[in-house]
Every structure is written in structure tokens, then in C-alpha cells.
Amino acid sequence: MAGDSGGAPDAVLDGESGYVVDGRSPAAVADRLVRLLRNRERARGMREKGRAWVRGEWDRGRSYEVLAGLLRQCGPPP
């Protein structure tokens, strides 16, 4: 589960590998937690999808390439 602000939503595929919720709303957080606690199969499925997504999209090589691309866009240091 991730709050819906900052970079947190980028780390979760909403409804697939977790839920993105309004972190300022205790009711919204509680609702999603209760859903996961009541449906262990769904929680396990989200865990596995999340793990597979991170391994496929954010391994060391991919992370390096993304960072290197961003640095290239910034240009040489002053």
C-alpha cells in the first residue's frame, strides 16, 4: 500500500501489486488493509505481482540506465 503523494504511487501498480490510497484518510487506509486481511489469496497475488514487477523493471542494470539517461538530459556539469 502506498499513499497517493510524492513518489510513492510510482512504486505500486494500483490494484495489481498493491493499493494507492489517500494516506491522510485513516478510513481509506483501514478499508484497504481490511480487504487484504480478509482475502489472503488476493494479498499473496499482489505480493507476487509486485515482486515480479520490481525484478523486471528495477533491477540494477535498468536502474543504472534510467539514472544515466536522466543525467545525460541534464547536460555536463557547470
Tab-separated table of N, CA, C and O in Angstrom:
chain	number	residue	atom	x	y	z
A	1	MET	N	0.844	-1.160	0.000
A	1	MET	CA	0.000	0.000	0.000
A	1	MET	C	0.894	1.228	0.000
A	1	MET	O	1.947	1.231	0.618
A	2	ALA	N	0.457	2.235	-0.702
A	2	ALA	CA	1.217	3.476	-0.785
A	2	ALA	C	0.268	4.659	-0.704
A	2	ALA	O	-0.864	4.595	-1.186
A	3	GLY	N	0.750	5.721	-0.100
A	3	GLY	CA	-0.011	6.963	-0.084
A	3	GLY	C	-0.008	7.580	-1.474
A	3	GLY	O	0.868	7.301	-2.294
A	4	ASP	N	-0.963	8.436	-1.738
A	4	ASP	CA	-1.132	8.994	-3.083
A	4	ASP	C	-0.360	10.294	-3.309
A	4	ASP	O	-0.728	11.095	-4.145
A	5	SER	N	0.726	10.485	-2.585
A	5	SER	CA	1.502	11.710	-2.781
A	5	SER	C	2.981	11.376	-2.947
A	5	SER	O	3.417	10.267	-2.642
A	6	GLY	N	3.725	12.338	-3.451
A	6	GLY	CA	5.158	12.128	-3.655
A	6	GLY	C	5.411	11.041	-4.683
A	6	GLY	O	4.632	10.839	-5.608
A	7	GLY	N	6.483	10.323	-4.515
A	7	GLY	CA	6.847	9.271	-5.454
A	7	GLY	C	6.262	7.910	-5.126
A	7	GLY	O	6.408	6.966	-5.894
A	8	ALA	N	5.593	7.805	-3.986
A	8	ALA	CA	5.065	6.508	-3.559
A	8	ALA	C	4.165	5.826	-4.591
A	8	ALA	O	4.290	4.618	-4.812
A	9	PRO	N	3.253	6.543	-5.258
A	9	PRO	CA	2.395	5.863	-6.228
A	9	PRO	C	3.166	5.225	-7.384
A	9	PRO	O	2.683	4.283	-8.005
A	10	ASP	N	4.372	5.722	-7.661
A	10	ASP	CA	5.181	5.131	-8.732
A	10	ASP	C	5.709	3.751	-8.364
A	10	ASP	O	6.152	3.005	-9.230
A	11	ALA	N	5.664	3.420	-7.086
A	11	ALA	CA	6.202	2.150	-6.622
A	11	ALA	C	5.144	1.052	-6.531
A	11	ALA	O	5.458	-0.075	-6.187
A	12	VAL	N	3.905	1.391	-6.856
A	12	VAL	CA	2.804	0.436	-6.730
A	12	VAL	C	1.966	0.466	-8.007
A	12	VAL	O	1.635	1.544	-8.502
A	13	LEU	N	1.641	-0.694	-8.518
A	13	LEU	CA	0.691	-0.796	-9.628
A	13	LEU	C	-0.690	-0.942	-8.981
A	13	LEU	O	-1.052	-2.017	-8.514
A	14	ASP	N	-1.414	0.160	-8.893
A	14	ASP	CA	-2.658	0.205	-8.135
A	14	ASP	C	-3.620	-0.900	-8.547
A	14	ASP	O	-3.962	-1.048	-9.718
A	15	GLY	N	-4.035	-1.682	-7.547
A	15	GLY	CA	-4.964	-2.776	-7.782
A	15	GLY	C	-4.303	-4.048	-8.266
A	15	GLY	O	-4.947	-5.087	-8.344
A	16	GLU	N	-3.017	-4.000	-8.612
A	16	GLU	CA	-2.305	-5.185	-9.085
A	16	GLU	C	-1.230	-5.640	-8.097
A	16	GLU	O	-1.179	-6.804	-7.734
A	17	SER	N	-0.358	-4.703	-7.722
A	17	SER	CA	0.718	-5.069	-6.796
A	17	SER	C	0.516	-4.400	-5.438
A	17	SER	O	1.378	-4.473	-4.575
A	18	GLY	N	-0.599	-3.753	-5.272
A	18	GLY	CA	-0.921	-3.065	-4.037
A	18	GLY	C	-1.993	-2.041	-4.299
A	18	GLY	O	-2.621	-2.049	-5.352
A	19	TYR	N	-2.186	-1.186	-3.332
A	19	TYR	CA	-3.198	-0.143	-3.468
A	19	TYR	C	-2.564	1.220	-3.234
A	19	TYR	O	-1.698	1.369	-2.382
A	20	VAL	N	-3.011	2.195	-3.981
A	20	VAL	CA	-2.648	3.585	-3.740
A	20	VAL	C	-3.858	4.209	-3.045
A	20	VAL	O	-4.976	4.129	-3.555
A	21	VAL	N	-3.622	4.763	-1.869
A	21	VAL	CA	-4.720	5.332	-1.077
A	21	VAL	C	-4.381	6.750	-0.636
A	21	VAL	O	-3.224	7.158	-0.671
A	22	ASP	N	-5.395	7.453	-0.207
A	22	ASP	CA	-5.192	8.769	0.390
A	22	ASP	C	-4.617	8.533	1.780
A	22	ASP	O	-5.331	8.127	2.695
A	23	GLY	N	-3.325	8.753	1.923
A	23	GLY	CA	-2.650	8.491	3.183
A	23	GLY	C	-3.102	9.383	4.319
A	23	GLY	O	-2.817	9.108	5.482
A	24	ARG	N	-3.828	10.446	3.997
A	24	ARG	CA	-4.354	11.342	5.035
A	24	ARG	C	-5.709	10.875	5.542
A	24	ARG	O	-6.280	11.484	6.442
A	25	SER	N	-6.219	9.802	4.955
A	25	SER	CA	-7.547	9.303	5.332
A	25	SER	C	-7.421	7.962	6.059
A	25	SER	O	-7.240	6.917	5.421
A	26	PRO	N	-7.533	7.977	7.371
A	26	PRO	CA	-7.475	6.715	8.110
A	26	PRO	C	-8.520	5.708	7.622
A	26	PRO	O	-8.260	4.507	7.582
A	27	ALA	N	-9.674	6.190	7.219
A	27	ALA	CA	-10.734	5.292	6.738
A	27	ALA	C	-10.313	4.594	5.449
A	27	ALA	O	-10.553	3.388	5.278
A	28	ALA	N	-9.676	5.331	4.529
A	28	ALA	CA	-9.241	4.731	3.264
A	28	ALA	C	-8.140	3.697	3.502
A	28	ALA	O	-8.156	2.612	2.911
A	29	VAL	N	-7.201	4.024	4.385
A	29	VAL	CA	-6.122	3.087	4.700
A	29	VAL	C	-6.705	1.841	5.355
A	29	VAL	O	-6.387	0.706	4.975
A	30	ALA	N	-7.579	2.028	6.319
A	30	ALA	CA	-8.186	0.891	7.017
A	30	ALA	C	-8.992	0.017	6.069
A	30	ALA	O	-8.923	-1.219	6.143
A	31	ASP	N	-9.727	0.636	5.162
A	31	ASP	CA	-10.532	-0.123	4.201
A	31	ASP	C	-9.662	-1.068	3.379
A	31	ASP	O	-9.976	-2.250	3.227
A	32	ARG	N	-8.558	-0.567	2.847
A	32	ARG	CA	-7.687	-1.407	2.023
A	32	ARG	C	-6.990	-2.472	2.855
A	32	ARG	O	-6.819	-3.608	2.402
A	33	LEU	N	-6.577	-2.132	4.055
A	33	LEU	CA	-5.946	-3.131	4.918
A	33	LEU	C	-6.912	-4.261	5.249
A	33	LEU	O	-6.548	-5.438	5.190
A	34	VAL	N	-8.137	-3.899	5.573
A	34	VAL	CA	-9.144	-4.917	5.896
A	34	VAL	C	-9.408	-5.800	4.683
A	34	VAL	O	-9.511	-7.029	4.797
A	35	ARG	N	-9.486	-5.209	3.501
A	35	ARG	CA	-9.688	-6.012	2.280
A	35	ARG	C	-8.581	-7.050	2.119
A	35	ARG	O	-8.836	-8.199	1.771
A	36	LEU	N	-7.348	-6.617	2.338
A	36	LEU	CA	-6.217	-7.551	2.191
A	36	LEU	C	-6.229	-8.614	3.283
A	36	LEU	O	-5.942	-9.782	3.012
A	37	LEU	N	-6.550	-8.237	4.503
A	37	LEU	CA	-6.586	-9.209	5.600
A	37	LEU	C	-7.697	-10.231	5.412
A	37	LEU	O	-7.549	-11.398	5.797
A	38	ARG	N	-8.771	-9.830	4.789
A	38	ARG	CA	-9.898	-10.746	4.559
A	38	ARG	C	-9.691	-11.632	3.336
A	38	ARG	O	-10.387	-12.636	3.187
A	39	ASN	N	-8.787	-11.260	2.468
A	39	ASN	CA	-8.576	-12.030	1.244
A	39	ASN	C	-7.077	-12.320	1.086
A	39	ASN	O	-6.370	-11.639	0.357
A	40	ARG	N	-6.620	-13.334	1.780
A	40	ARG	CA	-5.184	-13.671	1.779
A	40	ARG	C	-4.690	-14.045	0.390
A	40	ARG	O	-3.562	-13.751	0.036
A	41	GLU	N	-5.541	-14.690	-0.392
A	41	GLU	CA	-5.141	-15.061	-1.754
A	41	GLU	C	-4.858	-13.810	-2.589
A	41	GLU	O	-3.878	-13.747	-3.323
A	42	ARG	N	-5.709	-12.827	-2.467
A	42	ARG	CA	-5.504	-11.560	-3.184
A	42	ARG	C	-4.208	-10.885	-2.715
A	42	ARG	O	-3.434	-10.381	-3.522
A	43	ALA	N	-3.978	-10.888	-1.399
A	43	ALA	CA	-2.761	-10.285	-0.854
A	43	ALA	C	-1.522	-11.005	-1.379
A	43	ALA	O	-0.546	-10.373	-1.789
A	44	ARG	N	-1.547	-12.329	-1.422
A	44	ARG	CA	-0.410	-13.087	-1.958
A	44	ARG	C	-0.202	-12.794	-3.435
A	44	ARG	O	0.924	-12.655	-3.904
A	45	GLY	N	-1.296	-12.702	-4.185
A	45	GLY	CA	-1.192	-12.390	-5.609
A	45	GLY	C	-0.572	-11.022	-5.840
A	45	GLY	O	0.278	-10.851	-6.724
A	46	MET	N	-0.981	-10.042	-5.042
A	46	MET	CA	-0.401	-8.703	-5.161
A	46	MET	C	1.085	-8.732	-4.813
A	46	MET	O	1.893	-8.080	-5.467
A	47	ARG	N	1.423	-9.482	-3.769
A	47	ARG	CA	2.829	-9.590	-3.378
A	47	ARG	C	3.661	-10.155	-4.518
A	47	ARG	O	4.719	-9.613	-4.853
A	48	GLU	N	3.184	-11.212	-5.132
A	48	GLU	CA	3.937	-11.836	-6.218
A	48	GLU	C	4.035	-10.919	-7.438
A	48	GLU	O	5.083	-10.831	-8.068
A	49	LYS	N	2.941	-10.246	-7.782
A	49	LYS	CA	2.989	-9.301	-8.909
A	49	LYS	C	3.961	-8.160	-8.615
A	49	LYS	O	4.700	-7.726	-9.490
A	50	GLY	N	3.938	-7.679	-7.390
A	50	GLY	CA	4.853	-6.606	-7.010
A	50	GLY	C	6.297	-7.041	-7.099
A	50	GLY	O	7.146	-6.322	-7.627
A	51	ARG	N	6.581	-8.219	-6.600
A	51	ARG	CA	7.949	-8.743	-6.650
A	51	ARG	C	8.412	-8.921	-8.089
A	51	ARG	O	9.517	-8.529	-8.458
A	52	ALA	N	7.561	-9.487	-8.928
A	52	ALA	CA	7.926	-9.691	-10.337
A	52	ALA	C	8.134	-8.361	-11.048
A	52	ALA	O	9.069	-8.216	-11.850
A	53	TRP	N	7.278	-7.380	-10.761
A	53	TRP	CA	7.402	-6.064	-11.395
A	53	TRP	C	8.714	-5.396	-11.007
A	53	TRP	O	9.427	-4.877	-11.860
A	54	VAL	N	9.044	-5.432	-9.731
A	54	VAL	CA	10.296	-4.812	-9.279
A	54	VAL	C	11.493	-5.513	-9.902
A	54	VAL	O	12.423	-4.869	-10.389
A	55	ARG	N	11.483	-6.830	-9.922
A	55	ARG	CA	12.606	-7.564	-10.523
A	55	ARG	C	12.749	-7.279	-12.007
A	55	ARG	O	13.852	-7.199	-12.527
A	56	GLY	N	11.626	-7.109	-12.692
A	56	GLY	CA	11.682	-6.863	-14.130
A	56	GLY	C	11.984	-5.428	-14.516
A	56	GLY	O	12.652	-5.169	-15.503
A	57	GLU	N	11.494	-4.492	-13.721
A	57	GLU	CA	11.615	-3.082	-14.069
A	57	GLU	C	12.723	-2.342	-13.332
A	57	GLU	O	13.184	-1.319	-13.802
A	58	TRP	N	13.122	-2.818	-12.181
A	58	TRP	CA	14.039	-2.045	-11.366
A	58	TRP	C	15.256	-2.835	-10.914
A	58	TRP	O	15.770	-2.619	-9.823
A	59	ASP	N	15.743	-3.725	-11.773
A	59	ASP	CA	16.990	-4.402	-11.425
A	59	ASP	C	18.136	-3.397	-11.532
A	59	ASP	O	17.967	-2.264	-11.987
A	60	ARG	N	19.300	-3.782	-11.099
A	60	ARG	CA	20.434	-2.862	-11.048
A	60	ARG	C	20.753	-2.255	-12.416
A	60	ARG	O	20.985	-1.051	-12.546
A	61	GLY	N	20.756	-3.067	-13.456
A	61	GLY	CA	21.068	-2.571	-14.799
A	61	GLY	C	20.055	-1.561	-15.290
A	61	GLY	O	20.405	-0.515	-15.834
A	62	ARG	N	18.796	-1.853	-15.108
A	62	ARG	CA	17.745	-0.924	-15.546
A	62	ARG	C	17.808	0.368	-14.751
A	62	ARG	O	17.670	1.454	-15.310
A	63	SER	N	18.004	0.264	-13.452
A	63	SER	CA	18.108	1.468	-12.626
A	63	SER	C	19.261	2.344	-13.086
A	63	SER	O	19.143	3.571	-13.164
A	64	TYR	N	20.377	1.707	-13.406
A	64	TYR	CA	21.537	2.456	-13.900
A	64	TYR	C	21.201	3.177	-15.196
A	64	TYR	O	21.519	4.357	-15.365
A	65	GLU	N	20.554	2.476	-16.123
A	65	GLU	CA	20.224	3.081	-17.414
A	65	GLU	C	19.268	4.265	-17.249
A	65	GLU	O	19.416	5.290	-17.912
A	66	VAL	N	18.284	4.137	-16.388
A	66	VAL	CA	17.343	5.237	-16.157
A	66	VAL	C	18.080	6.441	-15.579
A	66	VAL	O	17.919	7.573	-16.043
A	67	LEU	N	18.915	6.203	-14.567
A	67	LEU	CA	19.659	7.303	-13.958
A	67	LEU	C	20.629	7.936	-14.950
A	67	LEU	O	20.706	9.166	-15.052
A	68	ALA	N	21.332	7.119	-15.712
A	68	ALA	CA	22.270	7.644	-16.702
A	68	ALA	C	21.543	8.494	-17.741
A	68	ALA	O	22.028	9.558	-18.139
A	69	GLY	N	20.368	8.056	-18.173
A	69	GLY	CA	19.587	8.820	-19.136
A	69	GLY	C	19.154	10.166	-18.576
A	69	GLY	O	19.214	11.187	-19.257
A	70	LEU	N	18.745	10.177	-17.323
A	70	LEU	CA	18.361	11.444	-16.691
A	70	LEU	C	19.552	12.385	-16.574
A	70	LEU	O	19.429	13.590	-16.822
A	71	LEU	N	20.703	11.840	-16.219
A	71	LEU	CA	21.901	12.677	-16.104
A	71	LEU	C	22.325	13.230	-17.465
A	71	LEU	O	22.755	14.383	-17.556
A	72	ARG	N	22.178	12.433	-18.512
A	72	ARG	CA	22.509	12.919	-19.858
A	72	ARG	C	21.604	14.087	-20.252
A	72	ARG	O	22.040	15.037	-20.885
A	73	GLN	N	20.353	14.012	-19.869
A	73	GLN	CA	19.406	15.092	-20.172
A	73	GLN	C	19.803	16.393	-19.464
A	73	GLN	O	19.527	17.481	-19.973
A	74	CYS	N	20.435	16.274	-18.317
A	74	CYS	CA	20.855	17.469	-17.563
A	74	CYS	C	22.051	18.154	-18.209
A	74	CYS	O	22.284	19.335	-17.986
A	75	GLY	N	22.814	17.431	-18.992
A	75	GLY	CA	23.991	18.010	-19.636
A	75	GLY	C	25.206	17.955	-18.724
A	75	GLY	O	25.133	17.482	-17.594
A	76	PRO	N	26.315	18.468	-19.222
A	76	PRO	CA	27.557	18.408	-18.443
A	76	PRO	C	27.484	19.325	-17.217
A	76	PRO	O	26.751	20.320	-17.223
A	77	PRO	N	28.244	18.985	-16.187
A	77	PRO	CA	28.253	19.838	-15.000
A	77	PRO	C	28.832	21.212	-15.323
A	77	PRO	O	29.635	21.347	-16.237
A	78	PRO	N	28.419	22.228	-14.582
A	78	PRO	CA	28.899	23.593	-14.855
A	78	PRO	C	30.382	23.759	-14.574
A	78	PRO	O	30.997	23.093	-13.865
